[in-house]
Amino acid sequence: MTTDEQYMFRCLELAVKGLGRVAPNPMVGAVLVHDNRIIGEGWHQYYGGPHAEVNCIHDAIEKGNELLIPQSTLYVSLEPCAHQGKTPPCDQLIIRHKIPRVVIGCRDPFPEVNGNGIAHLQTAGIEVVEGVLELQSLKINKRFFCFHQKKRPYIFLKWAETADGFMGSGTKERMLISGAATNMLVHQIRSQEAAIMVGSNTVAMDNPQLTNRSGSGAQPVRVIIDRKLNLHRDYHVFDQTVKAIVLNEIRHHQEHHLQLYQLNPELPFIQSVCAALVALRLQSVLIEGGAKLLQLFIDANCWDEAVVIRNNQIYAHQGVRAPVLKNRLPVEQNTIGEDIVSYYTF
């Protein structure tokens, strides 16, 4: 690993501290290095807050290293922003502090930035090195890049199934498949995504809470597919503790923690759902059920990642069949208690 890669690796370690807290902004980490010594570091800590470069430079100043900044290299995992958003542009901050060299993990695909931050730095006479640990830099912001490049949310599928391939009883009697340790994993996954989605049948049959109960991270927005607005308000998903969005075919409406959002009838169903999520600025969604909704996304080839929890000790013999990922092999498998957790990528 080269020296530049070592410091970029540190940027990535810092960046992921913002997981679940900065969306729809990207996770970014930055370090200032003088004479092979880190004199300041920072990361984007929460949406609307100072960017990584700002926190890094402030950290260097607070540590008494202000005079060393014009002699240092700034490492940042994503191209510095070049526009006025909730915070001022970071490229101008770098220029003002006369930092002579900037090393970047990857470019920012956001239209107002894409290449502009780099161009501004170069015009100011700053040496810019691009593409250091680029693949790793792209990977940590897979949700952000998917949203801006594919114009849809990053879609994560998740379900639990029995040894004989069922995920529900088909009645209001809830079928417990995964163990306690695996359930904690599920809550951690929930904390990383902007939204969690289920269909109206899942709400009616299981009355789920759709919350992150891992003790860390943010609460995902609840998204419910209820085309005809048949669900009553007594279910947990409407308890007003977390924002709920109901995608439907009838009307738009907003009240307190509940938003009704009308799907575009001129688009195919999955496309209309994705368009609604983009309009709602939900950068990623965890789809947990039911089986029909999951299979619709699978059949439309509209997903990015999936986790399937299989309990090989439980046989249902009948009920709701689990979705099928045809011709897909897991990229990773872990055993947690009696559960086999398989991870898939599209």
mmCIF file of C-alpha atoms in Angstrom:
data_model
loop_
_atom_site.group_PDB
_atom_site.id
_atom_site.type_symbol
_atom_site.label_atom_id
_atom_site.label_comp_id
_atom_site.label_asym_id
_atom_site.label_seq_id
_atom_site.Cartn_x
_atom_site.Cartn_y
_atom_site.Cartn_z
ATOM 1 C CA MET A 1 0.000 0.000 0.000
ATOM 2 C CA THR A 2 1.419 3.396 -1.019
ATOM 3 C CA THR A 3 1.598 6.377 1.315
ATOM 4 C CA ASP A 4 -1.348 8.033 -0.442
ATOM 5 C CA GLU A 5 -3.376 4.829 -0.095
ATOM 6 C CA GLN A 6 -2.600 4.580 3.615
ATOM 7 C CA TYR A 7 -3.964 8.049 4.308
ATOM 8 C CA MET A 8 -6.956 7.502 2.008
ATOM 9 C CA PHE A 9 -7.723 4.327 3.947
ATOM 10 C CA ARG A 10 -7.909 6.472 7.069
ATOM 11 C CA CYS A 11 -10.317 8.805 5.247
ATOM 12 C CA LEU A 12 -12.588 5.836 4.534
ATOM 13 C CA GLU A 13 -12.451 4.731 8.179
ATOM 14 C CA LEU A 14 -13.598 8.194 9.200
ATOM 15 C CA ALA A 15 -16.239 8.451 6.475
ATOM 16 C CA VAL A 16 -18.223 5.387 7.529
ATOM 17 C CA LYS A 17 -18.798 6.933 10.955
ATOM 18 C CA GLY A 18 -21.533 8.914 9.219
ATOM 19 C CA LEU A 19 -23.435 5.809 8.102
ATOM 20 C CA GLY A 20 -27.162 6.280 8.629
ATOM 21 C CA ARG A 21 -26.716 9.905 9.733
ATOM 22 C CA VAL A 22 -25.765 11.968 6.673
ATOM 23 C CA ALA A 23 -28.129 10.782 3.900
ATOM 24 C CA PRO A 24 -29.046 12.047 1.402
ATOM 25 C CA ASN A 25 -25.528 13.488 1.513
ATOM 26 C CA PRO A 26 -22.569 11.147 0.962
ATOM 27 C CA MET A 27 -20.280 9.852 3.687
ATOM 28 C CA VAL A 28 -16.910 11.609 3.482
ATOM 29 C CA GLY A 29 -13.702 11.490 5.499
ATOM 30 C CA ALA A 30 -10.687 13.801 5.331
ATOM 31 C CA VAL A 31 -7.199 13.998 6.826
ATOM 32 C CA LEU A 32 -4.502 16.666 6.683
ATOM 33 C CA VAL A 33 -0.945 15.340 6.550
ATOM 34 C CA HIS A 34 2.260 17.281 7.141
ATOM 35 C CA ASP A 35 5.651 15.580 6.881
ATOM 36 C CA ASN A 36 4.070 12.092 7.179
ATOM 37 C CA ARG A 37 2.078 13.073 10.270
ATOM 38 C CA ILE A 38 -1.685 13.570 10.504
ATOM 39 C CA ILE A 39 -2.271 17.076 11.862
ATOM 40 C CA GLY A 40 -6.058 17.101 11.505
ATOM 41 C CA GLU A 41 -8.930 14.839 10.556
ATOM 42 C CA GLY A 42 -12.688 14.976 10.223
ATOM 43 C CA TRP A 43 -15.772 13.449 8.671
ATOM 44 C CA HIS A 44 -19.267 14.495 7.691
ATOM 45 C CA GLN A 45 -21.109 13.773 10.929
ATOM 46 C CA TYR A 46 -24.764 14.597 10.227
ATOM 47 C CA TYR A 47 -26.960 15.868 7.410
ATOM 48 C CA GLY A 48 -26.822 19.630 7.123
ATOM 49 C CA GLY A 49 -23.687 19.836 9.268
ATOM 50 C CA PRO A 50 -20.141 20.847 8.300
ATOM 51 C CA HIS A 51 -18.496 18.715 5.639
ATOM 52 C CA ALA A 52 -15.474 16.512 6.259
ATOM 53 C CA GLU A 53 -12.999 19.066 4.903
ATOM 54 C CA VAL A 54 -14.334 21.764 7.237
ATOM 55 C CA ASN A 55 -14.121 19.518 10.288
ATOM 56 C CA CYS A 56 -10.647 18.370 9.286
ATOM 57 C CA ILE A 57 -9.251 21.884 8.900
ATOM 58 C CA HIS A 58 -10.910 23.024 12.135
ATOM 59 C CA ASP A 59 -9.400 20.008 13.903
ATOM 60 C CA ALA A 60 -5.939 20.980 12.671
ATOM 61 C CA ILE A 61 -6.441 24.547 13.876
ATOM 62 C CA GLU A 62 -7.728 23.425 17.294
ATOM 63 C CA LYS A 63 -4.626 21.260 17.674
ATOM 64 C CA GLY A 64 -2.387 24.264 17.056
ATOM 65 C CA ASN A 65 -1.360 23.250 13.546
ATOM 66 C CA GLU A 66 -2.764 26.204 11.591
ATOM 67 C CA LEU A 67 0.644 27.354 10.315
ATOM 68 C CA LEU A 68 1.321 23.893 8.901
ATOM 69 C CA ILE A 69 -1.837 23.757 6.777
ATOM 70 C CA PRO A 70 -0.319 25.617 3.748
ATOM 71 C CA GLN A 71 2.487 23.015 3.722
ATOM 72 C CA SER A 72 0.247 19.952 3.984
ATOM 73 C CA THR A 73 -1.589 17.458 1.800
ATOM 74 C CA LEU A 74 -5.334 17.105 2.192
ATOM 75 C CA TYR A 75 -6.740 13.626 1.639
ATOM 76 C CA VAL A 76 -10.491 13.394 1.075
ATOM 77 C CA SER A 77 -12.522 10.346 0.049
ATOM 78 C CA LEU A 78 -14.856 12.305 -2.267
ATOM 79 C CA GLU A 79 -14.297 15.293 -4.521
ATOM 80 C CA PRO A 80 -14.744 18.551 -2.540
ATOM 81 C CA CYS A 81 -18.067 20.249 -3.244
ATOM 82 C CA ALA A 82 -18.111 23.247 -5.550
ATOM 83 C CA HIS A 83 -21.511 24.756 -4.835
ATOM 84 C CA GLN A 84 -23.421 26.510 -2.098
ATOM 85 C CA GLY A 85 -25.789 24.065 -0.412
ATOM 86 C CA LYS A 86 -26.619 23.867 3.273
ATOM 87 C CA THR A 87 -22.926 24.728 3.782
ATOM 88 C CA PRO A 88 -20.438 26.822 1.755
ATOM 89 C CA PRO A 89 -18.357 25.164 -1.002
ATOM 90 C CA CYS A 90 -15.394 23.214 0.322
ATOM 91 C CA ASP A 91 -13.187 23.852 -2.715
ATOM 92 C CA GLN A 92 -13.058 27.553 -1.806
ATOM 93 C CA LEU A 93 -12.160 26.711 1.800
ATOM 94 C CA ILE A 94 -9.235 24.628 0.573
ATOM 95 C CA ILE A 95 -8.104 27.441 -1.723
ATOM 96 C CA ARG A 96 -8.324 30.023 1.080
ATOM 97 C CA HIS A 97 -6.133 27.904 3.321
ATOM 98 C CA LYS A 98 -3.573 27.581 0.496
ATOM 99 C CA ILE A 99 -3.346 23.800 0.734
ATOM 100 C CA PRO A 100 -0.888 22.894 -2.065
ATOM 101 C CA ARG A 101 -1.886 19.264 -2.727
ATOM 102 C CA VAL A 102 -5.223 17.423 -2.572
ATOM 103 C CA VAL A 103 -5.644 13.647 -2.981
ATOM 104 C CA ILE A 104 -9.164 12.453 -3.833
ATOM 105 C CA GLY A 105 -10.720 9.004 -3.637
ATOM 106 C CA CYS A 106 -13.384 9.495 -6.333
ATOM 107 C CA ARG A 107 -15.371 12.146 -8.137
ATOM 108 C CA ASP A 108 -18.757 13.340 -6.911
ATOM 109 C CA PRO A 109 -21.543 12.448 -9.417
ATOM 110 C CA PHE A 110 -23.808 15.248 -8.153
ATOM 111 C CA PRO A 111 -24.291 17.473 -11.247
ATOM 112 C CA GLU A 112 -23.289 20.693 -9.493
ATOM 113 C CA VAL A 113 -20.005 19.147 -8.368
ATOM 114 C CA ASN A 114 -18.935 16.446 -10.848
ATOM 115 C CA GLY A 115 -15.437 17.580 -11.843
ATOM 116 C CA ASN A 116 -16.041 21.230 -10.920
ATOM 117 C CA GLY A 117 -14.438 20.962 -7.498
ATOM 118 C CA ILE A 118 -11.321 19.454 -9.036
ATOM 119 C CA ALA A 119 -11.238 22.081 -11.803
ATOM 120 C CA HIS A 120 -11.488 24.946 -9.305
ATOM 121 C CA LEU A 121 -8.610 23.534 -7.261
ATOM 122 C CA GLN A 122 -6.433 23.062 -10.330
ATOM 123 C CA THR A 123 -7.211 26.565 -11.596
ATOM 124 C CA ALA A 124 -5.993 27.869 -8.230
ATOM 125 C CA GLY A 125 -2.666 26.081 -8.790
ATOM 126 C CA ILE A 126 -3.328 23.173 -6.426
ATOM 127 C CA GLU A 127 -1.965 19.749 -7.360
ATOM 128 C CA VAL A 128 -4.829 17.259 -7.501
ATOM 129 C CA VAL A 129 -4.408 13.474 -7.470
ATOM 130 C CA GLU A 130 -7.537 11.453 -8.306
ATOM 131 C CA GLY A 131 -8.613 7.831 -7.983
ATOM 132 C CA VAL A 132 -6.701 6.709 -4.884
ATOM 133 C CA LEU A 133 -8.607 3.694 -3.473
ATOM 134 C CA GLU A 134 -11.330 4.632 -5.929
ATOM 135 C CA LEU A 135 -13.244 1.342 -5.782
ATOM 136 C CA GLN A 136 -13.383 1.449 -1.983
ATOM 137 C CA SER A 137 -14.436 5.101 -2.098
ATOM 138 C CA LEU A 138 -17.242 4.275 -4.511
ATOM 139 C CA LYS A 139 -18.378 1.293 -2.450
ATOM 140 C CA ILE A 140 -18.935 3.120 0.835
ATOM 141 C CA ASN A 141 -21.255 5.554 -0.948
ATOM 142 C CA LYS A 142 -23.052 2.944 -3.069
ATOM 143 C CA ARG A 143 -26.426 4.403 -2.056
ATOM 144 C CA PHE A 144 -25.442 7.947 -3.035
ATOM 145 C CA PHE A 145 -23.959 6.883 -6.374
ATOM 146 C CA CYS A 146 -26.957 4.685 -7.232
ATOM 147 C CA PHE A 147 -29.372 7.521 -6.484
ATOM 148 C CA HIS A 148 -27.570 10.039 -8.706
ATOM 149 C CA GLN A 149 -26.375 7.749 -11.494
ATOM 150 C CA LYS A 150 -29.309 5.321 -11.829
ATOM 151 C CA LYS A 151 -31.916 7.885 -10.755
ATOM 152 C CA ARG A 152 -33.450 5.488 -8.253
ATOM 153 C CA PRO A 153 -32.871 4.482 -4.633
ATOM 154 C CA TYR A 154 -30.419 1.775 -3.647
ATOM 155 C CA ILE A 155 -32.684 -1.229 -3.130
ATOM 156 C CA PHE A 156 -31.912 -3.781 -0.430
ATOM 157 C CA LEU A 157 -34.098 -6.901 -0.230
ATOM 158 C CA LYS A 158 -34.432 -8.907 2.971
ATOM 159 C CA TRP A 159 -36.466 -11.879 4.085
ATOM 160 C CA ALA A 160 -36.335 -14.939 6.339
ATOM 161 C CA GLU A 161 -37.387 -18.379 5.146
ATOM 162 C CA THR A 162 -37.828 -21.881 6.530
ATOM 163 C CA ALA A 163 -35.813 -24.909 5.454
ATOM 164 C CA ASP A 164 -38.542 -25.780 2.936
ATOM 165 C CA GLY A 165 -38.797 -22.269 1.491
ATOM 166 C CA PHE A 166 -41.723 -20.579 3.239
ATOM 167 C CA MET A 167 -41.666 -17.092 4.780
ATOM 168 C CA GLY A 168 -45.104 -16.888 6.339
ATOM 169 C CA SER A 169 -48.012 -18.968 7.543
ATOM 170 C CA GLY A 170 -50.599 -17.274 5.331
ATOM 171 C CA THR A 171 -52.673 -16.512 8.429
ATOM 172 C CA LYS A 172 -52.492 -13.895 11.177
ATOM 173 C CA GLU A 173 -50.502 -16.358 13.241
ATOM 174 C CA ARG A 174 -46.988 -14.990 13.029
ATOM 175 C CA MET A 175 -44.267 -17.430 11.984
ATOM 176 C CA LEU A 176 -41.024 -16.821 13.919
ATOM 177 C CA ILE A 177 -38.148 -17.985 11.742
ATOM 178 C CA SER A 178 -34.934 -16.139 12.584
ATOM 179 C CA GLY A 179 -33.206 -16.188 15.968
ATOM 180 C CA ALA A 180 -32.514 -13.340 18.394
ATOM 181 C CA ALA A 181 -28.926 -12.765 17.222
ATOM 182 C CA THR A 182 -30.010 -12.590 13.591
ATOM 183 C CA ASN A 183 -32.797 -10.191 14.519
ATOM 184 C CA MET A 184 -30.188 -7.820 15.934
ATOM 185 C CA LEU A 185 -28.421 -7.972 12.566
ATOM 186 C CA VAL A 186 -31.683 -7.039 10.858
ATOM 187 C CA HIS A 187 -32.110 -4.001 13.098
ATOM 188 C CA GLN A 188 -28.550 -2.911 12.313
ATOM 189 C CA ILE A 189 -29.345 -3.149 8.605
ATOM 190 C CA ARG A 190 -32.475 -1.057 9.165
ATOM 191 C CA SER A 191 -30.396 1.657 10.815
ATOM 192 C CA GLN A 192 -28.287 2.010 7.663
ATOM 193 C CA GLU A 193 -31.104 2.581 5.179
ATOM 194 C CA ALA A 194 -33.190 5.700 4.649
ATOM 195 C CA ALA A 195 -36.478 3.810 4.455
ATOM 196 C CA ILE A 196 -38.057 0.420 5.092
ATOM 197 C CA MET A 197 -40.869 -0.789 2.854
ATOM 198 C CA VAL A 198 -43.643 -3.376 3.129
ATOM 199 C CA GLY A 199 -46.936 -4.023 1.378
ATOM 200 C CA SER A 200 -50.379 -3.604 2.892
ATOM 201 C CA ASN A 201 -50.834 -7.371 3.346
ATOM 202 C CA THR A 202 -47.746 -7.519 5.574
ATOM 203 C CA VAL A 203 -49.104 -4.678 7.695
ATOM 204 C CA ALA A 204 -52.504 -6.334 7.996
ATOM 205 C CA MET A 205 -51.150 -9.819 8.761
ATOM 206 C CA ASP A 206 -48.118 -9.060 10.955
ATOM 207 C CA ASN A 207 -48.722 -5.526 12.289
ATOM 208 C CA PRO A 208 -44.946 -4.831 12.255
ATOM 209 C CA GLN A 209 -43.313 -1.816 13.914
ATOM 210 C CA LEU A 210 -40.718 -1.311 11.146
ATOM 211 C CA THR A 211 -38.260 0.346 13.495
ATOM 212 C CA ASN A 212 -34.583 0.011 14.289
ATOM 213 C CA ARG A 213 -34.314 -1.425 17.782
ATOM 214 C CA SER A 214 -30.565 -2.091 17.772
ATOM 215 C CA GLY A 215 -29.848 0.844 20.077
ATOM 216 C CA SER A 216 -27.789 2.771 17.513
ATOM 217 C CA GLY A 217 -28.325 4.589 14.246
ATOM 218 C CA ALA A 218 -31.310 6.443 12.891
ATOM 219 C CA GLN A 219 -34.895 5.299 12.427
ATOM 220 C CA PRO A 220 -35.795 4.545 8.810
ATOM 221 C CA VAL A 221 -38.836 6.179 7.263
ATOM 222 C CA ARG A 222 -41.714 3.712 7.070
ATOM 223 C CA VAL A 223 -42.983 3.226 3.511
ATOM 224 C CA ILE A 224 -46.182 1.252 2.999
ATOM 225 C CA ILE A 225 -47.624 0.200 -0.339
ATOM 226 C CA ASP A 226 -51.403 0.559 0.045
ATOM 227 C CA ARG A 227 -52.756 1.163 -3.428
ATOM 228 C CA LYS A 228 -56.410 1.687 -2.464
ATOM 229 C CA LEU A 229 -55.811 3.154 1.008
ATOM 230 C CA ASN A 230 -57.568 0.253 2.711
ATOM 231 C CA LEU A 231 -55.454 0.118 5.886
ATOM 232 C CA HIS A 232 -56.903 1.636 9.047
ATOM 233 C CA ARG A 233 -54.797 3.810 11.343
ATOM 234 C CA ASP A 234 -54.609 1.407 14.299
ATOM 235 C CA TYR A 235 -51.529 -0.435 13.039
ATOM 236 C CA HIS A 236 -48.083 0.173 14.551
ATOM 237 C CA VAL A 237 -46.769 1.761 11.347
ATOM 238 C CA PHE A 238 -49.130 4.723 11.903
ATOM 239 C CA ASP A 239 -48.251 5.344 15.573
ATOM 240 C CA GLN A 240 -46.556 8.709 14.724
ATOM 241 C CA THR A 241 -43.282 7.773 16.450
ATOM 242 C CA VAL A 242 -41.611 7.602 13.026
ATOM 243 C CA LYS A 243 -42.552 9.249 9.749
ATOM 244 C CA ALA A 244 -44.733 7.025 7.554
ATOM 245 C CA ILE A 245 -45.308 7.392 3.816
ATOM 246 C CA VAL A 246 -48.150 5.552 2.132
ATOM 247 C CA LEU A 247 -47.678 5.040 -1.611
ATOM 248 C CA ASN A 248 -51.111 4.814 -3.189
ATOM 249 C CA GLU A 249 -53.077 5.280 -6.410
ATOM 250 C CA ILE A 250 -55.622 7.784 -5.078
ATOM 251 C CA ARG A 251 -54.234 11.027 -3.662
ATOM 252 C CA HIS A 252 -51.526 13.152 -2.113
ATOM 253 C CA HIS A 253 -51.999 14.278 1.480
ATOM 254 C CA GLN A 254 -49.810 15.384 4.403
ATOM 255 C CA GLU A 255 -50.650 15.280 8.097
ATOM 256 C CA HIS A 256 -48.143 15.283 10.954
ATOM 257 C CA HIS A 257 -45.993 12.124 10.667
ATOM 258 C CA LEU A 258 -48.090 10.646 7.857
ATOM 259 C CA GLN A 259 -47.729 11.436 4.161
ATOM 260 C CA LEU A 260 -49.868 9.990 1.392
ATOM 261 C CA TYR A 261 -48.053 9.985 -1.936
ATOM 262 C CA GLN A 262 -49.872 9.173 -5.161
ATOM 263 C CA LEU A 263 -48.072 6.899 -7.617
ATOM 264 C CA ASN A 264 -47.825 7.856 -11.275
ATOM 265 C CA PRO A 265 -50.423 5.691 -13.086
ATOM 266 C CA GLU A 266 -48.649 6.125 -16.433
ATOM 267 C CA LEU A 267 -45.561 4.222 -15.272
ATOM 268 C CA PRO A 268 -45.133 0.486 -14.666
ATOM 269 C CA PHE A 269 -45.688 -0.256 -10.972
ATOM 270 C CA ILE A 270 -42.068 -0.794 -9.860
ATOM 271 C CA GLN A 271 -40.918 2.195 -11.901
ATOM 272 C CA SER A 272 -43.627 4.357 -10.350
ATOM 273 C CA VAL A 273 -42.570 3.269 -6.844
ATOM 274 C CA CYS A 274 -38.938 4.140 -7.557
ATOM 275 C CA ALA A 275 -39.936 7.489 -9.062
ATOM 276 C CA ALA A 276 -41.931 8.291 -5.925
ATOM 277 C CA LEU A 277 -38.996 7.405 -3.666
ATOM 278 C CA VAL A 278 -36.698 9.639 -5.712
ATOM 279 C CA ALA A 279 -39.186 12.507 -5.485
ATOM 280 C CA LEU A 280 -39.316 11.933 -1.734
ATOM 281 C CA ARG A 281 -35.490 12.055 -1.620
ATOM 282 C CA LEU A 282 -35.186 8.603 -0.083
ATOM 283 C CA GLN A 283 -31.764 7.448 -1.194
ATOM 284 C CA SER A 284 -32.098 3.808 -0.113
ATOM 285 C CA VAL A 285 -34.877 1.432 0.847
ATOM 286 C CA LEU A 286 -34.924 -1.897 2.672
ATOM 287 C CA ILE A 287 -37.779 -4.008 1.335
ATOM 288 C CA GLU A 288 -38.896 -6.536 3.947
ATOM 289 C CA GLY A 289 -42.126 -7.911 2.530
ATOM 290 C CA GLY A 290 -44.296 -9.420 1.642
ATOM 291 C CA ALA A 291 -43.290 -12.152 -0.743
ATOM 292 C CA LYS A 292 -45.255 -10.698 -3.660
ATOM 293 C CA LEU A 293 -43.704 -7.236 -3.332
ATOM 294 C CA LEU A 294 -40.197 -8.686 -3.045
ATOM 295 C CA GLN A 295 -40.721 -10.882 -6.095
ATOM 296 C CA LEU A 296 -41.981 -7.928 -8.127
ATOM 297 C CA PHE A 297 -38.685 -6.111 -7.553
ATOM 298 C CA ILE A 298 -36.713 -9.281 -8.305
ATOM 299 C CA ASP A 299 -38.594 -9.961 -11.537
ATOM 300 C CA ALA A 300 -38.105 -6.336 -12.613
ATOM 301 C CA ASN A 301 -34.339 -6.688 -12.019
ATOM 302 C CA CYS A 302 -34.682 -3.668 -9.777
ATOM 303 C CA TRP A 303 -32.520 -4.407 -6.751
ATOM 304 C CA ASP A 304 -28.899 -4.014 -5.675
ATOM 305 C CA GLU A 305 -28.351 -6.191 -2.631
ATOM 306 C CA ALA A 306 -30.240 -8.939 -0.800
ATOM 307 C CA VAL A 307 -29.909 -10.794 2.474
ATOM 308 C CA VAL A 308 -31.759 -14.068 2.944
ATOM 309 C CA ILE A 309 -32.000 -15.644 6.401
ATOM 310 C CA ARG A 310 -32.682 -19.373 6.281
ATOM 311 C CA ASN A 311 -33.429 -21.503 9.327
ATOM 312 C CA ASN A 312 -32.612 -25.093 8.410
ATOM 313 C CA GLN A 313 -34.272 -26.430 11.568
ATOM 314 C CA ILE A 314 -37.777 -25.149 10.844
ATOM 315 C CA TYR A 315 -40.130 -26.709 8.277
ATOM 316 C CA ALA A 316 -43.474 -25.049 7.534
ATOM 317 C CA HIS A 317 -44.855 -27.489 4.931
ATOM 318 C CA GLN A 318 -47.390 -24.865 3.858
ATOM 319 C CA GLY A 319 -48.029 -21.129 3.873
ATOM 320 C CA VAL A 320 -46.522 -18.221 1.899
ATOM 321 C CA ARG A 321 -43.701 -19.219 -0.411
ATOM 322 C CA ALA A 322 -40.511 -17.181 -0.104
ATOM 323 C CA PRO A 323 -39.293 -15.177 -3.115
ATOM 324 C CA VAL A 324 -36.809 -16.767 -5.500
ATOM 325 C CA LEU A 325 -33.531 -15.228 -6.662
ATOM 326 C CA LYS A 326 -33.090 -17.195 -9.877
ATOM 327 C CA ASN A 327 -29.582 -18.097 -11.016
ATOM 328 C CA ARG A 328 -27.948 -16.213 -8.156
ATOM 329 C CA LEU A 329 -25.237 -17.510 -5.870
ATOM 330 C CA PRO A 330 -24.460 -15.799 -2.554
ATOM 331 C CA VAL A 331 -21.332 -13.674 -2.413
ATOM 332 C CA GLU A 332 -21.057 -14.393 1.313
ATOM 333 C CA GLN A 333 -22.628 -16.734 3.857
ATOM 334 C CA ASN A 334 -22.516 -16.662 7.651
ATOM 335 C CA THR A 335 -23.973 -18.995 10.254
ATOM 336 C CA ILE A 336 -25.611 -17.303 13.241
ATOM 337 C CA GLY A 337 -27.078 -19.825 15.647
ATOM 338 C CA GLU A 338 -29.509 -21.946 13.631
ATOM 339 C CA ASP A 339 -29.680 -19.359 10.838
ATOM 340 C CA ILE A 340 -27.690 -19.254 7.637
ATOM 341 C CA VAL A 341 -27.412 -15.659 6.424
ATOM 342 C CA SER A 342 -26.725 -15.360 2.700
ATOM 343 C CA TYR A 343 -25.771 -12.108 0.982
ATOM 344 C CA TYR A 344 -26.403 -11.462 -2.698
ATOM 345 C CA THR A 345 -25.548 -8.614 -5.059
ATOM 346 C CA PHE A 346 -27.250 -7.894 -8.360
#
